[in-house]
């Protein structure tokens, strides 16, 4: 084991956790990987056989005393695992969504304050250098007056996605909140990025939050939704999101719309397109690409030099207000006549005819599907 390097443990090594395991094993010059934990055995071929593998988080913490713990496990395990890691004396890199409810968020904040440890949340797009560049575009007036921020997510998920884990598409399991829907999980980065662009990341930055929740799939959660936020300074932030795309999945984006120009940020690609505000559907006038800092590297730098965290827990309070609104709502099932079951490459999925256009209208007109009178929402 490497002397002097921060002791790091990985909790959750399959699913998205595989990327946490990869990040750790690619940084063995920066960290000492002291253990991993998952209820399923490791088959990655990445682990040095001397690294102990645990199936129980408490045992991992007790036996390996990590200084940093990364967590990529089901949403409803986030609070107990993060709390245990903080109380054992570790800093935490916790996957999004941070937790399942605003009460759990307040509790985790309190535990972090009590233990003096930090929690970075895995909204990895916040590591993009596009954010400071977009801040400058907004502040310099290059876009004109700010009209609003719109987000569009047109994704598709097959039946096998909803079957992959017992918690997929669930709102509650055995009385424990899960909140796994389009807003809170697959397209969560869209809301997080939009609130960051509006500089309204904290819980008390949001004056109004409204959600409009629908489901085409046979799940508990929403798969097709609108998020409408008005920030304390009056900025409108609206996202149209679906996992039931008509044709194919598109790169999701958030767009800062000004009176002169609009900057469309493809947050999975660190790419920004500029267009005249009068021609939002036209070809971009300019395309810019940016670097990205990994949230693990940023957490290591924070510990070593005090560099500010890119996504500290407190800055996900605005996002958690949206999660809270989702929990307070109830997704409306779409009528069979409003959906189609389609098949491609041997995989079946639900599709909502016309949805690609409706999510765009909702995002740019800052209105819910219901307010717009979308036929499936009647
Ligand atoms: N940042 C991103 O872009 C991104 C992308 C996908 C998923 N995620 C997040 O990652 C997390 C995990 O999502 P997923 O889709 O990989 O889930 P998953 O259910 O596919 O996998 C979770 C992993 O946790 C393990 N696990 C479950 N219960 C455990 C327990 N009690 N103790 C130890 N290990 C346990 C599972 O065996 C599995 O390896 C979620 O919070 C999700 O939102 C983030």
Coordinates of C-alpha atoms and ligand atoms in Angstrom, one line a residue:
X1 CA 0.0 0.0 0.0
X2 CA 1.2 3.5 -0.9
X3 CA 2.5 5.4 2.2
X4 CA 1.5 9.1 2.5
X5 CA -1.2 9.1 -0.2
X6 CA -4.8 9.7 0.9
X7 CA -6.6 6.4 1.7
X8 CA -9.6 6.0 -0.6
X9 CA -12.4 3.4 -0.6
X10 CA -14.9 2.8 -3.4
X11 CA -18.5 1.8 -2.5
X12 CA -20.5 0.5 -5.5
X13 CA -18.2 -0.9 -8.2
X14 CA -20.8 -2.1 -10.8
X15 CA -23.2 0.0 -12.8
X16 CA -22.1 3.6 -12.7
X17 CA -19.8 2.6 -9.8
X18 CA -17.5 1.0 -12.4
X19 CA -16.5 4.5 -13.5
X20 CA -15.6 5.3 -9.8
X21 CA -13.5 2.1 -9.6
X22 CA -11.8 3.1 -12.9
X23 CA -11.1 6.6 -11.7
X24 CA -9.5 5.2 -8.5
X25 CA -7.4 2.6 -10.3
X26 CA -6.2 5.2 -12.8
X27 CA -5.0 7.4 -9.9
X28 CA -2.8 5.0 -7.9
X29 CA -0.1 7.7 -8.0
X30 CA -2.4 10.1 -6.2
X31 CA -4.4 7.8 -3.8
X32 CA -4.0 4.6 -1.8
X33 CA -6.9 2.3 -2.8
X34 CA -7.5 0.7 0.6
X35 CA -10.7 -1.2 -0.1
X36 CA -13.9 -1.6 -2.2
X37 CA -17.4 -2.6 -1.3
X38 CA -20.3 -4.0 -3.3
X39 CA -22.9 -6.7 -2.6
X40 CA -21.9 -8.2 -6.0
X41 CA -18.4 -9.7 -6.4
X42 CA -15.7 -7.8 -8.4
X43 CA -15.2 -9.0 -11.9
X44 CA -13.5 -5.9 -13.3
X45 CA -10.1 -7.3 -13.6
X46 CA -8.8 -3.9 -12.4
X47 CA -8.2 -4.7 -8.8
X48 CA -4.9 -5.6 -7.3
X49 CA -5.7 -8.9 -5.4
X50 CA -4.2 -7.3 -2.3
X51 CA -7.1 -4.7 -2.2
X52 CA -9.7 -6.1 0.2
X53 CA -13.3 -6.4 -1.1
X54 CA -16.2 -6.1 1.3
X55 CA -20.0 -6.6 1.0
X56 CA -20.8 -4.4 4.1
X57 CA -20.1 -0.7 4.2
X58 CA -19.7 -0.6 8.0
X59 CA -17.1 -3.3 7.9
X60 CA -15.2 -1.6 5.0
X61 CA -15.0 1.6 7.0
X62 CA -14.1 -0.1 10.2
X63 CA -11.3 -2.3 8.7
X64 CA -9.8 0.1 6.2
X65 CA -10.2 3.6 7.9
X66 CA -10.4 5.5 4.5
X67 CA -9.9 9.3 4.3
X68 CA -12.0 9.5 1.2
X69 CA -15.0 7.3 0.2
X70 CA -16.7 7.4 -3.2
X71 CA -20.3 6.2 -3.2
X72 CA -22.3 5.0 -6.3
X73 CA -25.0 2.9 -5.0
X74 CA -28.9 3.0 -5.2
X75 CA -30.3 6.4 -4.2
X76 CA -32.0 5.2 -1.0
X77 CA -28.6 4.0 0.3
X78 CA -27.0 7.4 -0.2
X79 CA -27.9 8.9 3.2
X80 CA -26.9 5.9 5.4
X81 CA -23.7 5.2 3.5
X82 CA -22.6 8.9 3.3
X83 CA -23.4 9.5 7.0
X84 CA -21.4 6.4 8.0
X85 CA -18.5 7.5 5.9
X86 CA -18.5 11.0 7.4
X87 CA -18.8 9.7 10.9
X88 CA -15.9 7.4 10.3
X89 CA -13.8 10.6 9.5
X90 CA -13.8 10.4 5.7
X91 CA -14.6 13.0 3.0
X92 CA -17.2 11.8 0.5
X93 CA -17.7 11.8 -3.2
X94 CA -21.4 10.9 -3.4
X95 CA -23.3 10.2 -6.7
X96 CA -26.3 12.3 -7.7
X97 CA -29.0 12.7 -6.7
X98 CA -27.5 13.5 -3.3
X99 CA -30.3 11.9 -1.4
X100 CA -34.0 11.2 -1.8
X101 CA -35.7 14.0 0.2
X102 CA -35.1 17.5 1.4
X103 CA -35.2 16.2 5.0
X104 CA -32.4 13.8 4.3
X105 CA -30.5 16.6 2.6
X106 CA -30.7 18.7 5.7
X107 CA -29.6 15.8 7.8
X108 CA -26.6 15.1 5.6
X109 CA -25.6 18.8 5.7
X110 CA -25.8 18.7 9.5
X111 CA -23.7 15.5 9.7
X112 CA -21.0 17.1 7.5
X113 CA -21.0 20.2 9.6
X114 CA -20.8 18.1 12.8
X115 CA -18.0 15.9 11.6
X116 CA -16.1 18.8 9.8
X117 CA -15.9 16.6 6.7
X118 CA -16.9 17.5 3.1
X119 CA -19.3 16.0 0.6
X120 CA -18.8 16.5 -3.1
X121 CA -21.9 15.5 -5.2
X122 CA -21.3 13.7 -8.5
X123 CA -22.8 16.2 -10.9
X124 CA -19.7 15.8 -13.1
X125 CA -20.7 18.4 -15.7
X126 CA -20.1 21.0 -13.0
X127 CA -16.4 20.3 -13.6
X128 CA -16.7 21.8 -17.1
X129 CA -14.8 25.0 -17.9
X130 CA -17.8 26.0 -19.9
X131 CA -19.5 27.3 -16.8
X132 CA -17.1 30.2 -16.0
X133 CA -17.0 30.9 -19.8
X134 CA -20.8 31.1 -19.8
X135 CA -20.8 33.3 -16.7
X136 CA -18.5 35.7 -18.5
X137 CA -20.8 35.7 -21.6
X138 CA -23.8 36.5 -19.4
X139 CA -22.0 39.2 -17.3
X140 CA -20.4 40.9 -20.2
X141 CA -23.7 41.4 -22.0
X142 CA -22.5 39.4 -25.0
X143 CA -25.9 37.6 -25.0
X144 CA -27.9 40.8 -24.4
X145 CA -30.4 40.9 -21.5
X146 CA -31.1 37.5 -19.9
X147 CA -34.5 36.2 -21.1
X148 CA -34.3 32.8 -19.4
X149 CA -32.6 29.4 -19.2
X150 CA -34.2 26.5 -21.0
X151 CA -33.2 22.8 -20.9
X152 CA -34.1 20.0 -23.3
X153 CA -33.6 16.3 -22.6
X154 CA -34.8 13.9 -25.3
X155 CA -33.6 10.5 -24.2
X156 CA -34.9 7.0 -24.5
X157 CA -34.8 4.1 -22.1
X158 CA -35.8 0.5 -23.0
X159 CA -37.7 -1.9 -20.8
X160 CA -34.4 -3.5 -19.8
X161 CA -33.3 -0.2 -18.2
X162 CA -36.3 -0.3 -15.9
X163 CA -35.7 -4.0 -15.1
X164 CA -32.0 -3.7 -14.4
X165 CA -32.3 -3.0 -10.6
X166 CA -35.0 -3.4 -8.0
X167 CA -35.1 0.3 -7.4
X168 CA -35.3 1.5 -11.0
X169 CA -38.3 3.7 -11.6
X170 CA -39.4 3.4 -8.0
X171 CA -40.6 6.4 -5.8
X172 CA -40.7 4.4 -2.5
X173 CA -39.5 0.9 -1.5
X174 CA -40.9 -0.5 1.7
X175 CA -41.7 3.0 3.0
X176 CA -38.2 4.3 2.1
X177 CA -38.1 7.2 -0.5
X178 CA -36.2 6.4 -3.7
X179 CA -37.4 9.0 -6.2
X180 CA -35.9 7.5 -9.3
X181 CA -37.4 9.4 -12.2
X182 CA -36.4 11.4 -15.2
X183 CA -35.9 14.6 -13.3
X184 CA -34.1 13.2 -10.3
X185 CA -31.8 10.6 -12.0
X186 CA -31.1 10.1 -15.7
X187 CA -31.5 13.8 -16.7
X188 CA -30.7 15.2 -13.3
X189 CA -27.6 16.9 -14.7
X190 CA -29.9 19.1 -16.9
X191 CA -31.6 20.7 -13.9
X192 CA -28.3 20.9 -12.0
X193 CA -26.6 22.7 -14.9
X194 CA -29.5 25.0 -15.5
X195 CA -29.6 26.1 -11.8
X196 CA -25.8 26.6 -11.9
X197 CA -26.1 28.8 -15.0
X198 CA -28.9 30.8 -13.2
X199 CA -26.5 31.0 -10.2
X200 CA -29.3 29.6 -8.1
X201 CA -27.8 26.4 -6.7
X202 CA -28.8 26.8 -3.0
X203 CA -32.1 25.8 -1.5
X204 CA -33.1 29.4 -0.7
X205 CA -32.1 30.8 -4.1
X206 CA -35.4 29.5 -5.6
X207 CA -38.6 31.6 -5.3
X208 CA -40.9 29.1 -7.1
X209 CA -40.7 25.5 -8.1
X210 CA -43.3 23.7 -10.2
X211 CA -43.2 20.2 -11.8
X212 CA -45.5 18.5 -14.2
X213 CA -45.0 14.8 -14.0
X214 CA -46.1 12.0 -16.5
X215 CA -45.3 8.4 -17.1
X216 CA -45.6 6.3 -20.2
X217 CA -43.8 3.3 -18.7
X218 CA -45.3 0.9 -16.2
X219 CA -43.2 2.4 -13.4
X220 CA -44.0 4.5 -10.3
X221 CA -41.9 7.5 -11.2
X222 CA -42.1 10.1 -13.9
X223 CA -40.4 9.5 -17.3
X224 CA -41.7 12.7 -19.1
X225 CA -41.8 15.9 -17.1
X226 CA -41.4 19.7 -17.0
X227 CA -39.4 21.5 -14.3
X228 CA -40.3 25.2 -13.9
X229 CA -38.3 27.4 -11.5
X230 CA -38.2 31.1 -10.9
X231 CA -35.1 32.2 -9.0
X232 CA -35.1 35.0 -6.3
X233 CA -33.8 37.4 -8.9
X234 CA -36.7 36.6 -11.3
X235 CA -34.8 34.4 -13.7
X236 CA -37.0 31.8 -15.4
X237 CA -35.4 28.3 -15.6
X238 CA -37.5 25.6 -17.4
X239 CA -36.7 22.1 -18.5
X240 CA -38.6 19.7 -20.7
X241 CA -37.4 16.2 -20.2
X242 CA -38.4 12.8 -21.5
X243 CA -37.1 9.2 -21.6
X244 CA -39.7 8.4 -24.3
X245 CA -38.1 10.1 -27.4
X246 CA -39.9 9.8 -30.7
X247 CA -36.9 8.6 -32.8
X248 CA -33.5 8.6 -31.2
X249 CA -31.7 9.9 -28.2
X250 CA -30.2 13.4 -28.5
X251 CA -27.4 15.1 -26.6
X252 CA -29.2 17.0 -23.8
X253 CA -28.5 20.7 -23.4
X254 CA -29.3 23.8 -21.4
X255 CA -29.5 27.1 -23.2
X256 CA -29.0 30.6 -21.8
X257 CA -31.3 32.7 -23.9
X258 CA -30.5 36.4 -24.1
X259 CA -32.2 39.2 -26.1
X260 CA -29.3 39.2 -28.6
X261 CA -27.8 35.7 -28.6
X262 CA -28.3 32.3 -27.1
X263 CA -25.6 30.0 -25.7
X264 CA -26.6 26.3 -25.9
X265 CA -24.5 24.2 -23.6
X266 CA -24.3 20.4 -24.3
X267 CA -23.3 19.5 -20.8
X268 CA -22.2 15.9 -21.6
X269 CA -19.9 17.1 -24.3
X270 CA -18.5 20.4 -22.8
X271 CA -19.6 22.1 -26.0
X272 CA -21.3 25.5 -26.4
X273 CA -23.1 26.7 -29.5
X274 CA -23.9 30.4 -30.1
X275 CA -26.9 31.4 -32.1
X276 CA -28.7 34.7 -32.8
X277 CA -31.6 34.9 -30.4
X278 CA -33.9 35.4 -33.4
X279 CA -33.0 32.1 -34.9
X280 CA -32.8 29.4 -32.2
X281 CA -33.5 26.6 -34.6
X282 CA -30.8 27.6 -37.2
X283 CA -27.2 26.5 -37.5
X284 CA -24.9 27.8 -34.8
X285 CA -22.8 30.9 -35.6
X286 CA -20.0 29.7 -33.4
X287 CA -19.1 26.4 -31.6
X288 CA -16.8 26.3 -28.6
X289 CA -15.4 23.4 -26.7
X290 CA -14.0 23.3 -23.1
X291 CA -11.9 21.2 -20.8
X292 CA -13.4 19.4 -17.8
X293 CA -12.0 18.7 -14.3
X294 CA -12.9 15.4 -12.7
X295 CA -14.8 15.8 -9.4
X296 CA -12.4 13.3 -7.7
X297 CA -9.3 15.3 -8.8
X298 CA -11.1 18.4 -7.5
X299 CA -11.8 16.7 -4.2
X300 CA -8.2 15.7 -3.9
X301 CA -7.1 19.2 -4.6
X302 CA -9.5 20.6 -2.1
X303 CA -8.0 18.4 0.6
X304 CA -4.5 19.2 -0.4
X305 CA -4.7 22.9 -1.1
X306 CA -8.1 24.1 -0.1
X307 CA -9.2 24.6 -3.7
X308 CA -13.0 25.2 -3.7
X309 CA -15.1 22.2 -4.4
X310 CA -16.9 22.2 -7.7
X311 CA -20.1 20.7 -6.4
X312 CA -20.3 20.8 -2.6
X313 CA -23.4 19.4 -1.0
X314 CA -24.7 22.8 0.0
X315 CA -24.8 23.8 -3.7
X316 CA -27.2 21.0 -4.5
X317 CA -29.9 22.5 -2.2
X318 CA -31.7 24.1 -5.2
X319 CA -31.7 20.8 -7.0
X320 CA -33.1 19.1 -3.8
X321 CA -35.9 21.7 -3.8
X322 CA -36.9 20.3 -7.2
X323 CA -36.6 16.7 -5.9
X324 CA -38.9 17.7 -3.1
X325 CA -41.4 19.1 -5.6
X326 CA -41.2 15.8 -7.5
X327 CA -41.9 13.9 -4.2
X328 CA -44.9 16.1 -3.5
X329 CA -46.4 15.4 -6.9
X330 CA -47.8 12.3 -8.4
X331 CA -46.9 11.3 -12.0
X332 CA -50.0 10.9 -14.1
X333 CA -50.1 7.7 -16.2
X334 CA -50.5 8.5 -19.9
X335 CA -53.5 7.0 -21.7
X336 CA -52.6 4.0 -23.9
X337 CA -53.8 6.1 -26.9
X338 CA -51.1 8.7 -26.1
X339 CA -48.2 6.3 -26.3
X340 CA -46.7 3.6 -28.5
X341 CA -44.7 0.6 -27.8
X342 CA -41.8 0.5 -30.3
X343 CA -39.0 -2.0 -30.9
X344 CA -35.5 -1.4 -32.2
X345 CA -32.4 -3.7 -32.1
X346 CA -34.5 -6.4 -30.3
X347 CA -35.3 -3.9 -27.4
X348 CA -38.8 -2.6 -26.6
X349 CA -39.6 0.8 -25.2
X350 CA -42.4 3.3 -24.8
X351 CA -42.6 6.3 -27.1
X352 CA -44.8 9.3 -26.9
X353 CA -45.8 10.6 -30.4
X354 CA -45.0 14.3 -30.7
X355 CA -43.0 14.5 -27.4
X356 CA -39.8 15.8 -28.9
X357 CA -41.6 19.0 -30.0
X358 CA -43.5 19.3 -26.7
X359 CA -40.4 19.2 -24.5
X360 CA -38.9 22.0 -26.6
X361 CA -42.1 24.1 -26.4
X362 CA -42.2 23.7 -22.7
X363 CA -38.6 24.6 -22.2
X364 CA -38.7 27.7 -24.4
X365 CA -42.2 29.0 -23.5
X366 CA -41.5 28.4 -19.8
X367 CA -44.7 26.5 -19.4
X368 CA -45.8 23.0 -18.3
X369 CA -47.2 20.4 -20.7
X370 CA -50.5 20.9 -18.8
X371 CA -50.5 24.7 -19.3
X372 CA -49.6 24.3 -23.0
X373 CA -52.5 21.9 -23.5
X374 CA -50.4 19.0 -24.8
X375 CA -52.8 16.4 -25.9
X376 CA -51.2 13.7 -23.7
X377 CA -51.6 15.9 -20.7
X378 CA -55.3 16.4 -21.0
Ligands
LIG1 N1 -23.1 10.9 -12.5 C1 -23.7 10.2 -13.5 O1 -23.7 10.5 -14.6 C2 -24.5 8.9 -13.1 C3 -24.8 8.0 -14.1 C4 -25.5 6.9 -13.7 C5 -25.8 6.6 -12.4 N2 -25.5 7.5 -11.5 C6 -25.8 7.3 -10.0 O2 -25.0 6.3 -9.5 C7 -25.8 5.6 -8.5 C8 -25.9 4.1 -8.8 O3 -26.6 4.0 -10.0 P1 -26.6 2.7 -10.9 O4 -27.5 2.9 -12.0 O5 -25.1 2.3 -11.2 O6 -27.2 1.6 -9.9 P2 -27.1 0.0 -9.9 O7 -28.2 -0.5 -9.1 O8 -26.9 -0.4 -11.3 O9 -25.7 -0.3 -9.2 C9 -25.4 0.2 -8.0 C10 -24.2 -0.7 -7.4 O10 -24.4 -0.6 -6.0 C11 -24.3 -2.0 -5.5 N3 -25.0 -2.0 -4.2 C12 -26.4 -2.0 -4.1 N4 -26.7 -2.1 -2.8 C13 -25.5 -2.1 -2.1 C14 -25.2 -2.2 -0.7 N5 -26.2 -2.3 0.2 N6 -23.9 -2.2 -0.4 C15 -22.9 -2.2 -1.3 N7 -23.2 -2.1 -2.7 C16 -24.5 -2.1 -3.0 C17 -24.9 -2.8 -6.6 O11 -24.4 -4.2 -6.4 C18 -24.3 -2.2 -7.8 O12 -23.0 -2.6 -8.1 C19 -27.1 6.3 -8.4 O13 -27.1 7.3 -7.4 C20 -27.2 6.9 -9.8 O14 -28.1 8.1 -9.8 C21 -24.8 8.7 -11.8

